[in-house]
mmCIF file of C-alpha atoms in Angstrom:
data_model
loop_
_atom_site.group_PDB
_atom_site.id
_atom_site.type_symbol
_atom_site.label_atom_id
_atom_site.label_comp_id
_atom_site.label_asym_id
_atom_site.label_seq_id
_atom_site.Cartn_x
_atom_site.Cartn_y
_atom_site.Cartn_z
ATOM 1 C CA MET S 541 284.125 273.133 181.739
ATOM 2 C CA LYS S 542 286.634 272.345 179.018
ATOM 3 C CA SER S 543 290.306 273.449 178.579
ATOM 4 C CA ILE S 544 291.755 273.737 175.027
ATOM 5 C CA GLN S 545 295.584 274.199 174.479
ATOM 6 C CA VAL S 546 296.919 276.300 171.962
ATOM 7 C CA HIS S 547 300.284 274.673 171.089
ATOM 8 C CA LEU S 548 302.733 277.384 170.233
ATOM 9 C CA GLY S 549 305.966 276.269 172.029
ATOM 10 C CA GLU S 550 306.927 278.822 174.650
ATOM 11 C CA ARG S 551 303.860 280.862 173.435
ATOM 12 C CA SER S 552 301.397 278.025 174.358
ATOM 13 C CA TYR S 553 298.324 278.924 176.439
ATOM 14 C CA PRO S 554 295.078 277.605 177.551
ATOM 15 C CA VAL S 555 291.470 278.468 176.548
ATOM 16 C CA ILE S 556 289.222 277.605 179.430
ATOM 17 C CA VAL S 557 285.602 277.462 178.290
ATOM 18 C CA GLY S 558 282.273 276.799 180.230
ATOM 19 C CA LYS S 559 279.999 277.932 182.772
ATOM 20 C CA GLY S 560 281.795 279.329 185.861
ATOM 21 C CA ALA S 561 285.297 279.468 183.940
ATOM 22 C CA PHE S 562 285.928 282.963 185.432
ATOM 23 C CA CYS S 563 286.142 281.296 188.919
ATOM 24 C CA SER S 564 289.353 279.624 187.932
ATOM 25 C CA LEU S 565 291.122 282.938 187.447
ATOM 26 C CA ASN S 566 293.091 282.859 190.691
ATOM 27 C CA ARG S 567 294.691 279.466 190.025
ATOM 28 C CA HIS S 568 295.424 280.278 186.462
ATOM 29 C CA LEU S 569 296.959 283.696 187.385
ATOM 30 C CA ARG S 570 299.532 281.644 189.631
ATOM 31 C CA VAL S 571 300.266 279.223 186.745
ATOM 32 C CA SER S 572 300.736 281.877 184.208
ATOM 33 C CA ALA S 573 302.778 284.269 186.404
ATOM 34 C CA ALA S 574 301.539 287.158 184.341
ATOM 35 C CA GLY S 575 302.251 289.646 187.023
ATOM 36 C CA ASP S 576 300.998 291.380 190.167
ATOM 37 C CA LEU S 577 299.579 294.826 188.680
ATOM 38 C CA ALA S 578 296.963 294.668 186.184
ATOM 39 C CA CYS S 579 295.561 297.172 183.815
ATOM 40 C CA ILE S 580 292.028 296.145 183.056
ATOM 41 C CA VAL S 581 290.775 297.536 179.726
ATOM 42 C CA ALA S 582 286.911 297.550 179.581
ATOM 43 C CA ASN S 583 284.034 299.609 178.320
ATOM 44 C CA ALA S 584 281.753 301.359 180.952
ATOM 45 C CA ARG S 585 278.847 298.783 180.587
ATOM 46 C CA VAL S 586 281.194 295.778 180.842
ATOM 47 C CA ARG S 587 282.972 297.330 183.871
ATOM 48 C CA ARG S 588 279.640 298.049 185.519
ATOM 49 C CA LEU S 589 278.429 294.377 184.935
ATOM 50 C CA TRP S 590 281.759 292.464 185.582
ATOM 51 C CA GLY S 591 284.285 294.788 187.064
ATOM 52 C CA LYS S 592 283.659 294.034 190.730
ATOM 53 C CA THR S 593 283.749 290.176 190.170
ATOM 54 C CA LEU S 594 287.015 290.737 188.475
ATOM 55 C CA SER S 595 288.314 293.043 191.142
ATOM 56 C CA ASN S 596 287.466 290.457 193.760
ATOM 57 C CA GLY S 597 289.291 287.733 191.878
ATOM 58 C CA LEU S 598 292.381 289.806 191.511
ATOM 59 C CA LYS S 599 292.429 290.700 195.122
ATOM 60 C CA LYS S 600 292.187 287.026 196.133
ATOM 61 C CA ALA S 601 295.150 286.506 193.786
ATOM 62 C CA GLY S 602 297.122 289.310 195.511
ATOM 63 C CA CYS S 603 297.066 291.471 192.450
ATOM 64 C CA ARG S 604 296.741 295.313 192.300
ATOM 65 C CA PHE S 605 294.905 296.563 189.449
ATOM 66 C CA TYR S 606 293.524 299.810 187.811
ATOM 67 C CA PHE S 607 290.820 300.244 185.050
ATOM 68 C CA HIS S 608 291.254 301.810 181.745
ATOM 69 C CA THR S 609 287.761 302.621 180.146
ATOM 70 C CA ILE S 610 287.196 302.784 176.396
ATOM 71 C CA PRO S 611 284.356 303.619 174.379
ATOM 72 C CA ASP S 612 281.646 301.059 173.790
ATOM 73 C CA SER S 613 281.808 300.608 170.006
ATOM 74 C CA GLU S 614 284.236 300.022 166.997
ATOM 75 C CA LEU S 615 285.254 303.611 167.678
ATOM 76 C CA GLY S 616 287.079 302.355 170.740
ATOM 77 C CA LYS S 617 289.504 300.442 168.594
ATOM 78 C CA SER S 618 291.284 303.602 167.456
ATOM 79 C CA TRP S 619 295.067 304.683 167.274
ATOM 80 C CA SER S 620 294.256 307.251 169.992
ATOM 81 C CA ASN S 621 292.739 304.869 172.274
ATOM 82 C CA ALA S 622 295.569 302.493 171.935
ATOM 83 C CA GLU S 623 297.984 305.424 172.747
ATOM 84 C CA LYS S 624 296.011 306.304 175.924
ATOM 85 C CA ILE S 625 296.378 302.795 177.129
ATOM 86 C CA VAL S 626 299.994 302.745 176.602
ATOM 87 C CA ASN S 627 300.391 306.175 178.326
ATOM 88 C CA GLY S 628 298.565 304.831 181.166
ATOM 89 C CA LEU S 629 300.852 301.777 181.429
ATOM 90 C CA SER S 630 303.669 304.184 181.277
ATOM 91 C CA GLY S 631 302.417 305.955 184.349
ATOM 92 C CA TRP S 632 302.453 302.759 186.383
ATOM 93 C CA ALA S 633 305.886 301.468 185.103
ATOM 94 C CA GLY S 634 308.288 300.636 188.002
ATOM 95 C CA LYS S 635 305.364 300.032 190.476
ATOM 96 C CA GLY S 636 305.003 296.333 189.890
ATOM 97 C CA ARG S 637 305.073 293.708 187.334
ATOM 98 C CA LEU S 638 302.406 294.899 184.799
ATOM 99 C CA PHE S 639 300.240 293.052 182.750
ATOM 100 C CA VAL S 640 296.999 293.674 180.733
ATOM 101 C CA ILE S 641 293.517 292.078 181.050
ATOM 102 C CA ALA S 642 291.068 292.643 178.297
ATOM 103 C CA LEU S 643 287.584 292.362 179.742
ATOM 104 C CA GLY S 644 285.020 292.701 176.896
ATOM 105 C CA GLY S 645 284.337 291.831 173.314
ATOM 106 C CA GLY S 646 286.461 291.868 170.167
ATOM 107 C CA VAL S 647 287.081 295.704 170.260
ATOM 108 C CA THR S 648 288.403 295.484 173.727
ATOM 109 C CA GLY S 649 290.555 292.493 172.993
ATOM 110 C CA ASP S 650 292.035 293.957 169.849
ATOM 111 C CA VAL S 651 293.026 297.414 171.382
ATOM 112 C CA ALA S 652 294.211 295.857 174.772
ATOM 113 C CA GLY S 653 296.302 293.263 172.938
ATOM 114 C CA PHE S 654 297.884 295.881 170.689
ATOM 115 C CA ALA S 655 298.652 298.165 173.567
ATOM 116 C CA ALA S 656 300.197 295.230 175.554
ATOM 117 C CA SER S 657 302.329 294.264 172.550
ATOM 118 C CA VAL S 658 303.883 297.498 171.974
ATOM 119 C CA PHE S 659 304.456 298.774 175.489
ATOM 120 C CA LYS S 660 307.970 298.064 176.380
ATOM 121 C CA ARG S 661 308.073 295.581 173.414
ATOM 122 C CA GLY S 662 305.344 293.526 175.123
ATOM 123 C CA VAL S 663 303.990 292.853 178.575
ATOM 124 C CA PRO S 664 301.816 289.790 179.588
ATOM 125 C CA PHE S 665 298.254 289.709 178.325
ATOM 126 C CA ILE S 666 295.100 288.022 179.446
ATOM 127 C CA GLN S 667 291.776 287.776 177.371
ATOM 128 C CA ILE S 668 288.496 287.509 179.342
ATOM 129 C CA PRO S 669 285.994 287.616 176.378
ATOM 130 C CA THR S 670 282.356 288.529 177.369
ATOM 131 C CA THR S 671 280.678 288.448 173.975
ATOM 132 C CA LEU S 672 279.947 285.292 171.834
ATOM 133 C CA LEU S 673 281.993 286.607 168.948
ATOM 134 C CA ALA S 674 285.080 287.102 170.993
ATOM 135 C CA GLN S 675 284.723 283.888 172.614
ATOM 136 C CA VAL S 676 284.482 281.796 169.483
ATOM 137 C CA ASP S 677 286.885 283.820 167.432
ATOM 138 C CA SER S 678 288.753 287.138 168.176
ATOM 139 C CA ALA S 679 290.077 286.372 171.630
ATOM 140 C CA ILE S 680 292.149 283.215 170.439
ATOM 141 C CA GLY S 681 295.135 283.578 168.029
ATOM 142 C CA GLY S 682 297.099 286.634 168.894
ATOM 143 C CA LYS S 683 295.832 288.975 166.202
ATOM 144 C CA ASN S 684 295.565 292.447 167.647
ATOM 145 C CA GLY S 685 294.972 295.710 165.914
ATOM 146 C CA VAL S 686 293.432 299.158 165.534
ATOM 147 C CA ASP S 687 291.421 300.736 162.866
ATOM 148 C CA LEU S 688 292.664 303.735 160.801
ATOM 149 C CA ARG S 689 290.579 306.186 158.920
ATOM 150 C CA THR S 690 291.026 304.451 155.839
ATOM 151 C CA GLY S 691 290.008 300.993 156.902
ATOM 152 C CA LYS S 692 289.642 298.335 159.504
ATOM 153 C CA ASN S 693 292.688 296.562 161.219
ATOM 154 C CA LEU S 694 295.262 298.313 159.090
ATOM 155 C CA ALA S 695 297.715 298.711 162.109
ATOM 156 C CA GLY S 696 298.238 295.585 164.174
ATOM 157 C CA THR S 697 300.533 292.840 165.804
ATOM 158 C CA PHE S 698 300.785 289.293 166.451
ATOM 159 C CA TYR S 699 300.902 288.811 170.187
ATOM 160 C CA GLN S 700 299.573 285.792 172.061
ATOM 161 C CA PRO S 701 297.729 285.907 175.279
ATOM 162 C CA LYS S 702 299.007 284.128 178.368
ATOM 163 C CA LEU S 703 295.248 282.809 179.003
ATOM 164 C CA VAL S 704 291.873 282.907 177.565
ATOM 165 C CA LEU S 705 288.981 282.669 179.974
ATOM 166 C CA SER S 706 285.538 282.163 177.952
ATOM 167 C CA ASP S 707 282.769 282.012 180.797
ATOM 168 C CA THR S 708 279.603 281.197 179.047
ATOM 169 C CA ASP S 709 277.719 283.013 182.099
ATOM 170 C CA PHE S 710 279.015 286.258 180.435
ATOM 171 C CA LEU S 711 276.684 285.527 177.450
ATOM 172 C CA SER S 712 273.401 285.969 179.691
ATOM 173 C CA THR S 713 274.019 289.789 179.700
ATOM 174 C CA LEU S 714 274.085 290.125 175.812
ATOM 175 C CA ASP S 715 271.097 291.231 173.858
ATOM 176 C CA ARG S 716 269.710 289.349 170.856
ATOM 177 C CA ARG S 717 271.620 291.244 168.288
ATOM 178 C CA GLN S 718 274.994 290.638 169.943
ATOM 179 C CA ILE S 719 274.195 286.851 170.147
ATOM 180 C CA ASN S 720 273.186 286.804 166.416
ATOM 181 C CA SER S 721 276.518 288.907 165.691
ATOM 182 C CA GLY S 722 278.675 286.001 167.237
ATOM 183 C CA MET S 723 276.684 283.441 165.503
ATOM 184 C CA ALA S 724 277.905 284.598 162.206
ATOM 185 C CA GLU S 725 281.439 283.572 163.225
ATOM 186 C CA VAL S 726 280.056 280.083 164.454
ATOM 187 C CA ILE S 727 278.363 279.603 161.054
ATOM 188 C CA LYS S 728 281.824 280.631 159.252
ATOM 189 C CA TYR S 729 283.601 277.768 161.465
ATOM 190 C CA GLY S 730 280.950 275.358 160.269
ATOM 191 C CA PHE S 731 281.246 275.872 156.547
ATOM 192 C CA ILE S 732 285.153 276.053 156.426
ATOM 193 C CA ALA S 733 285.837 273.247 158.985
ATOM 194 C CA ASP S 734 283.004 271.248 160.645
ATOM 195 C CA SER S 735 279.846 270.292 158.979
ATOM 196 C CA ASN S 736 278.679 268.539 162.248
ATOM 197 C CA LEU S 737 278.655 272.182 163.837
ATOM 198 C CA LEU S 738 276.268 273.252 161.271
ATOM 199 C CA ASN S 739 273.949 270.381 161.791
ATOM 200 C CA PHE S 740 274.132 271.292 165.645
ATOM 201 C CA LEU S 741 273.269 274.946 164.790
ATOM 202 C CA GLU S 742 270.203 273.821 162.786
ATOM 203 C CA ALA S 743 268.840 271.220 165.295
ATOM 204 C CA ALA S 744 269.641 273.199 168.595
ATOM 205 C CA ARG S 745 268.527 276.799 167.498
ATOM 206 C CA GLU S 746 266.147 277.032 170.335
ATOM 207 C CA LYS S 747 268.553 276.018 172.872
ATOM 208 C CA ILE S 748 271.089 278.545 171.414
ATOM 209 C CA VAL S 749 268.770 281.360 171.257
ATOM 210 C CA LYS S 750 267.720 280.625 174.971
ATOM 211 C CA ARG S 751 271.535 280.358 175.775
ATOM 212 C CA ILE S 752 271.290 277.044 177.517
ATOM 213 C CA PRO S 753 274.721 276.543 179.112
ATOM 214 C CA LYS S 754 275.562 273.164 177.602
ATOM 215 C CA ALA S 755 274.624 274.434 174.050
ATOM 216 C CA MET S 756 276.764 277.514 174.455
ATOM 217 C CA GLU S 757 279.569 275.524 175.860
ATOM 218 C CA PHE S 758 279.332 273.198 172.891
ATOM 219 C CA ILE S 759 279.747 275.947 170.333
ATOM 220 C CA VAL S 760 282.265 278.078 172.123
ATOM 221 C CA SER S 761 284.522 275.095 172.909
ATOM 222 C CA GLY S 762 284.078 273.551 169.296
ATOM 223 C CA CYS S 763 284.955 276.845 167.648
ATOM 224 C CA SER S 764 287.955 277.481 169.867
ATOM 225 C CA SER S 765 289.258 273.944 169.113
ATOM 226 C CA ILE S 766 289.055 274.796 165.333
ATOM 227 C CA LYS S 767 290.597 278.121 165.768
ATOM 228 C CA ALA S 768 293.461 276.705 167.739
ATOM 229 C CA ARG S 769 294.230 274.151 164.998
ATOM 230 C CA TYR S 770 294.452 276.906 162.528
ATOM 231 C CA VAL S 771 296.720 279.144 164.705
ATOM 232 C CA GLU S 772 299.119 276.281 165.545
ATOM 233 C CA LYS S 773 299.581 275.652 161.843
ATOM 234 C CA ASP S 774 300.080 279.183 160.722
ATOM 235 C CA GLU S 775 300.559 281.503 163.794
ATOM 236 C CA PHE S 776 301.816 284.528 161.895
ATOM 237 C CA ASP S 777 299.317 284.190 158.852
ATOM 238 C CA THR S 778 302.371 283.875 156.633
ATOM 239 C CA GLY S 779 300.814 280.988 154.359
ATOM 240 C CA GLU S 780 297.224 280.425 153.320
ATOM 241 C CA ILE S 781 296.223 278.046 156.076
ATOM 242 C CA ARG S 782 295.059 280.714 158.525
ATOM 243 C CA MET S 783 293.633 282.888 155.716
ATOM 244 C CA ALA S 784 290.699 280.402 155.712
ATOM 245 C CA LEU S 785 289.503 282.021 158.638
ATOM 246 C CA ASN S 786 288.782 285.106 156.657
ATOM 247 C CA PHE S 787 285.916 283.523 154.885
ATOM 248 C CA GLY S 788 283.325 286.388 154.465
ATOM 249 C CA HIS S 789 285.843 288.877 155.940
ATOM 250 C CA THR S 790 287.049 290.633 152.781
ATOM 251 C CA PHE S 791 283.452 291.665 151.704
ATOM 252 C CA GLY S 792 282.378 292.049 155.402
ATOM 253 C CA HIS S 793 285.240 294.312 156.505
ATOM 254 C CA ALA S 794 284.167 296.452 153.401
ATOM 255 C CA LEU S 795 280.820 296.794 154.605
ATOM 256 C CA GLU S 796 281.795 297.827 158.099
ATOM 257 C CA ALA S 797 284.140 300.522 156.674
ATOM 258 C CA ALA S 798 281.618 301.744 154.135
ATOM 259 C CA ALA S 799 278.977 302.113 157.008
ATOM 260 C CA GLY S 800 281.454 303.966 159.109
ATOM 261 C CA PHE S 801 281.702 301.179 161.705
ATOM 262 C CA ARG S 802 278.272 302.072 163.051
ATOM 263 C CA ARG S 803 275.298 300.739 161.142
ATOM 264 C CA TYR S 804 276.505 297.000 160.944
ATOM 265 C CA SER S 805 278.030 294.857 163.847
ATOM 266 C CA HIS S 806 281.062 292.904 162.776
ATOM 267 C CA GLY S 807 279.086 289.622 162.840
ATOM 268 C CA GLU S 808 276.249 291.058 160.673
ATOM 269 C CA ALA S 809 278.877 292.209 158.207
ATOM 270 C CA ILE S 810 280.573 288.984 158.222
ATOM 271 C CA GLY S 811 277.367 287.135 157.591
ATOM 272 C CA TRP S 812 276.635 289.326 154.476
ATOM 273 C CA GLY S 813 280.260 288.896 153.431
ATOM 274 C CA MET S 814 280.029 284.975 153.531
ATOM 275 C CA LEU S 815 276.993 285.220 151.433
ATOM 276 C CA CYS S 816 278.899 287.453 148.842
ATOM 277 C CA ALA S 817 281.813 285.174 148.847
ATOM 278 C CA LEU S 818 279.748 281.828 148.318
ATOM 279 C CA ARG S 819 277.565 283.552 145.550
ATOM 280 C CA LEU S 820 280.899 284.531 144.054
ATOM 281 C CA SER S 821 282.256 280.998 144.353
ATOM 282 C CA GLU S 822 279.266 279.622 142.603
ATOM 283 C CA LYS S 823 279.561 282.112 139.657
ATOM 284 C CA LEU S 824 283.263 281.217 139.286
ATOM 285 C CA GLY S 825 282.517 277.591 138.993
ATOM 286 C CA ILE S 826 284.483 276.899 142.344
ATOM 287 C CA LEU S 827 281.572 275.723 144.433
ATOM 288 C CA LYS S 828 280.724 272.165 143.944
ATOM 289 C CA ASP S 829 278.237 271.658 146.857
ATOM 290 C CA LYS S 830 274.684 272.823 145.551
ATOM 291 C CA ASN S 831 273.539 272.743 149.002
ATOM 292 C CA ALA S 832 275.835 275.382 150.505
ATOM 293 C CA LEU S 833 274.482 278.410 149.388
ATOM 294 C CA PRO S 834 270.765 277.684 150.359
ATOM 295 C CA ARG S 835 272.072 276.313 153.719
ATOM 296 C CA LEU S 836 273.869 279.593 154.474
ATOM 297 C CA GLU S 837 270.914 281.666 153.605
ATOM 298 C CA ARG S 838 268.694 279.473 155.852
ATOM 299 C CA LEU S 839 271.098 279.802 158.741
ATOM 300 C CA LEU S 840 271.613 283.637 158.174
ATOM 301 C CA ARG S 841 267.869 284.043 158.460
ATOM 302 C CA ALA S 842 267.463 281.599 161.400
ATOM 303 C CA TYR S 843 269.915 283.560 163.435
ATOM 304 C CA GLY S 844 268.719 287.221 162.426
ATOM 305 C CA LEU S 845 271.521 288.169 160.243
ATOM 306 C CA PRO S 846 271.115 290.396 157.103
ATOM 307 C CA LEU S 847 271.129 289.053 153.469
ATOM 308 C CA LYS S 848 271.341 292.481 151.960
ATOM 309 C CA ALA S 849 273.512 295.514 152.726
ATOM 310 C CA ARG S 850 270.800 298.350 153.163
ATOM 311 C CA GLY S 851 271.387 302.033 153.092
ATOM 312 C CA ILE S 852 275.008 301.832 151.723
ATOM 313 C CA ASP S 853 276.058 303.202 148.520
ATOM 314 C CA ALA S 854 277.627 300.340 146.297
ATOM 315 C CA GLY S 855 280.424 302.786 145.246
ATOM 316 C CA ARG S 856 281.533 303.334 148.696
ATOM 317 C CA LEU S 857 281.374 299.499 149.358
ATOM 318 C CA LEU S 858 283.609 298.912 146.366
ATOM 319 C CA SER S 859 286.068 301.572 147.397
ATOM 320 C CA ALA S 860 286.239 300.067 150.809
ATOM 321 C CA PHE S 861 286.800 296.583 149.340
ATOM 322 C CA GLY S 862 289.855 297.826 147.438
ATOM 323 C CA LYS S 863 291.531 298.741 150.808
ATOM 324 C CA ASP S 864 291.618 295.262 152.127
ATOM 325 C CA LYS S 865 294.788 294.478 154.058
ATOM 326 C CA LYS S 866 294.823 291.103 152.414
ATOM 327 C CA PHE S 867 295.568 292.422 149.023
ATOM 328 C CA ILE S 868 299.141 291.869 147.661
ATOM 329 C CA GLY S 869 300.570 294.093 145.037
ATOM 330 C CA GLY S 870 297.053 295.623 144.350
ATOM 331 C CA MET S 871 295.842 292.200 143.491
ATOM 332 C CA ASN S 872 292.728 291.178 145.400
ATOM 333 C CA ARG S 873 292.616 287.856 147.439
ATOM 334 C CA VAL S 874 289.188 286.390 148.430
ATOM 335 C CA VAL S 875 288.556 283.300 150.574
ATOM 336 C CA LEU S 876 286.008 281.164 148.472
ATOM 337 C CA LEU S 877 284.481 277.831 149.087
ATOM 338 C CA GLU S 878 284.667 274.667 147.215
ATOM 339 C CA LYS S 879 282.521 272.626 149.487
ATOM 340 C CA GLN S 880 281.811 272.523 153.029
ATOM 341 C CA GLY S 881 284.939 272.042 154.691
ATOM 342 C CA ARG S 882 287.264 273.039 151.953
ATOM 343 C CA VAL S 883 288.186 276.614 151.065
ATOM 344 C CA ARG S 884 290.076 277.989 148.152
ATOM 345 C CA ILE S 885 292.134 281.367 147.989
ATOM 346 C CA LYS S 886 291.179 283.063 144.780
ATOM 347 C CA ARG S 887 293.475 285.885 143.450
ATOM 348 C CA ASN S 888 292.661 288.698 140.999
ATOM 349 C CA ILE S 889 289.058 288.049 140.628
ATOM 350 C CA PRO S 890 287.752 290.463 137.891
ATOM 351 C CA LEU S 891 286.552 293.706 139.246
ATOM 352 C CA LYS S 892 283.492 293.535 137.188
ATOM 353 C CA MET S 893 282.256 290.445 139.107
ATOM 354 C CA ILE S 894 283.112 292.116 142.466
ATOM 355 C CA LYS S 895 281.009 295.077 141.509
ATOM 356 C CA GLU S 896 278.132 292.801 140.273
ATOM 357 C CA GLU S 897 278.030 290.911 143.542
ATOM 358 C CA ILE S 898 278.092 293.924 145.903
ATOM 359 C CA ARG S 899 275.361 295.511 143.670
ATOM 360 C CA GLU S 900 273.079 292.534 143.663
ATOM 361 C CA LEU S 901 273.339 292.189 147.583
ATOM 362 C CA SER S 902 272.955 295.859 148.231
ATOM 363 C CA VAL S 903 269.707 297.960 148.621
ATOM 364 C CA ASN S 904 270.039 301.878 148.875
#
């Protein structure tokens, strides 16, 4: 088991990674002094799988709790669902020291964190991510948000958790597609920050696919450490340091939105988005590493991630691309790659090139 500290002054917190990390909940609750009345946000499936285990842990810690169930899809990350969580918290106000636990994947963490941040201007919040994607990425860093009809993550806050518990035992319940989705973010970290991680993904594919605990702990702890470093340097995403984490996300979010947040998982969309960004890097003469593009294609194939956007109209994709929250003054901003380990933020890329890239990697 490993402990990674996110150093943010009074907002610092630990990320506990490994097999059996969940068992340390009681001790960490005492240390964090989060509260004594928990709102547990989870979807029905996760509650069925892990709700009793969490309930028993909270009882041992002397905490009361109640569950708030959200839909099991990106649709759970809506303004109306966040409002329902806040209204639920309001009903328990004055009955104890309230705190929120997100038990689930990225959708759960985002909507629960958003609700925790706005209720009474903030109540303590704990992340217990149960998917690979959430463990390696979204549970760390304090970005919370909900989707609007016009796009993904258009309403959100920065609000750090008190604790992140990433138990790799949770990953045993995921299907292959969910694991593959998480691997897209792992691949992203390898390209922007750690070529040794990419080497491991190539050499240890069978161990990862079989979810061997040591292999899963290696990739979750490695990605968590990288994410922590970026967050420490640019907590509120005010510069361009943390924006590197959005490699693949501008195109990827457009694919998710164009598909109505149903056809493609977040990781599948990000994998496709990285391919778009890397091809664009090459066409703009920014990419200096000739091995990067074929390496990305091999890794996407190895982990079952799509190289083409199928069944999505290119016009809808382009429209969704233009609504990205990273744009400033109507000017697009895309994270591109110079070489493995070095990104470049490119502004105002000609729309013609964006259209060309989307059309070349789309199949109706």
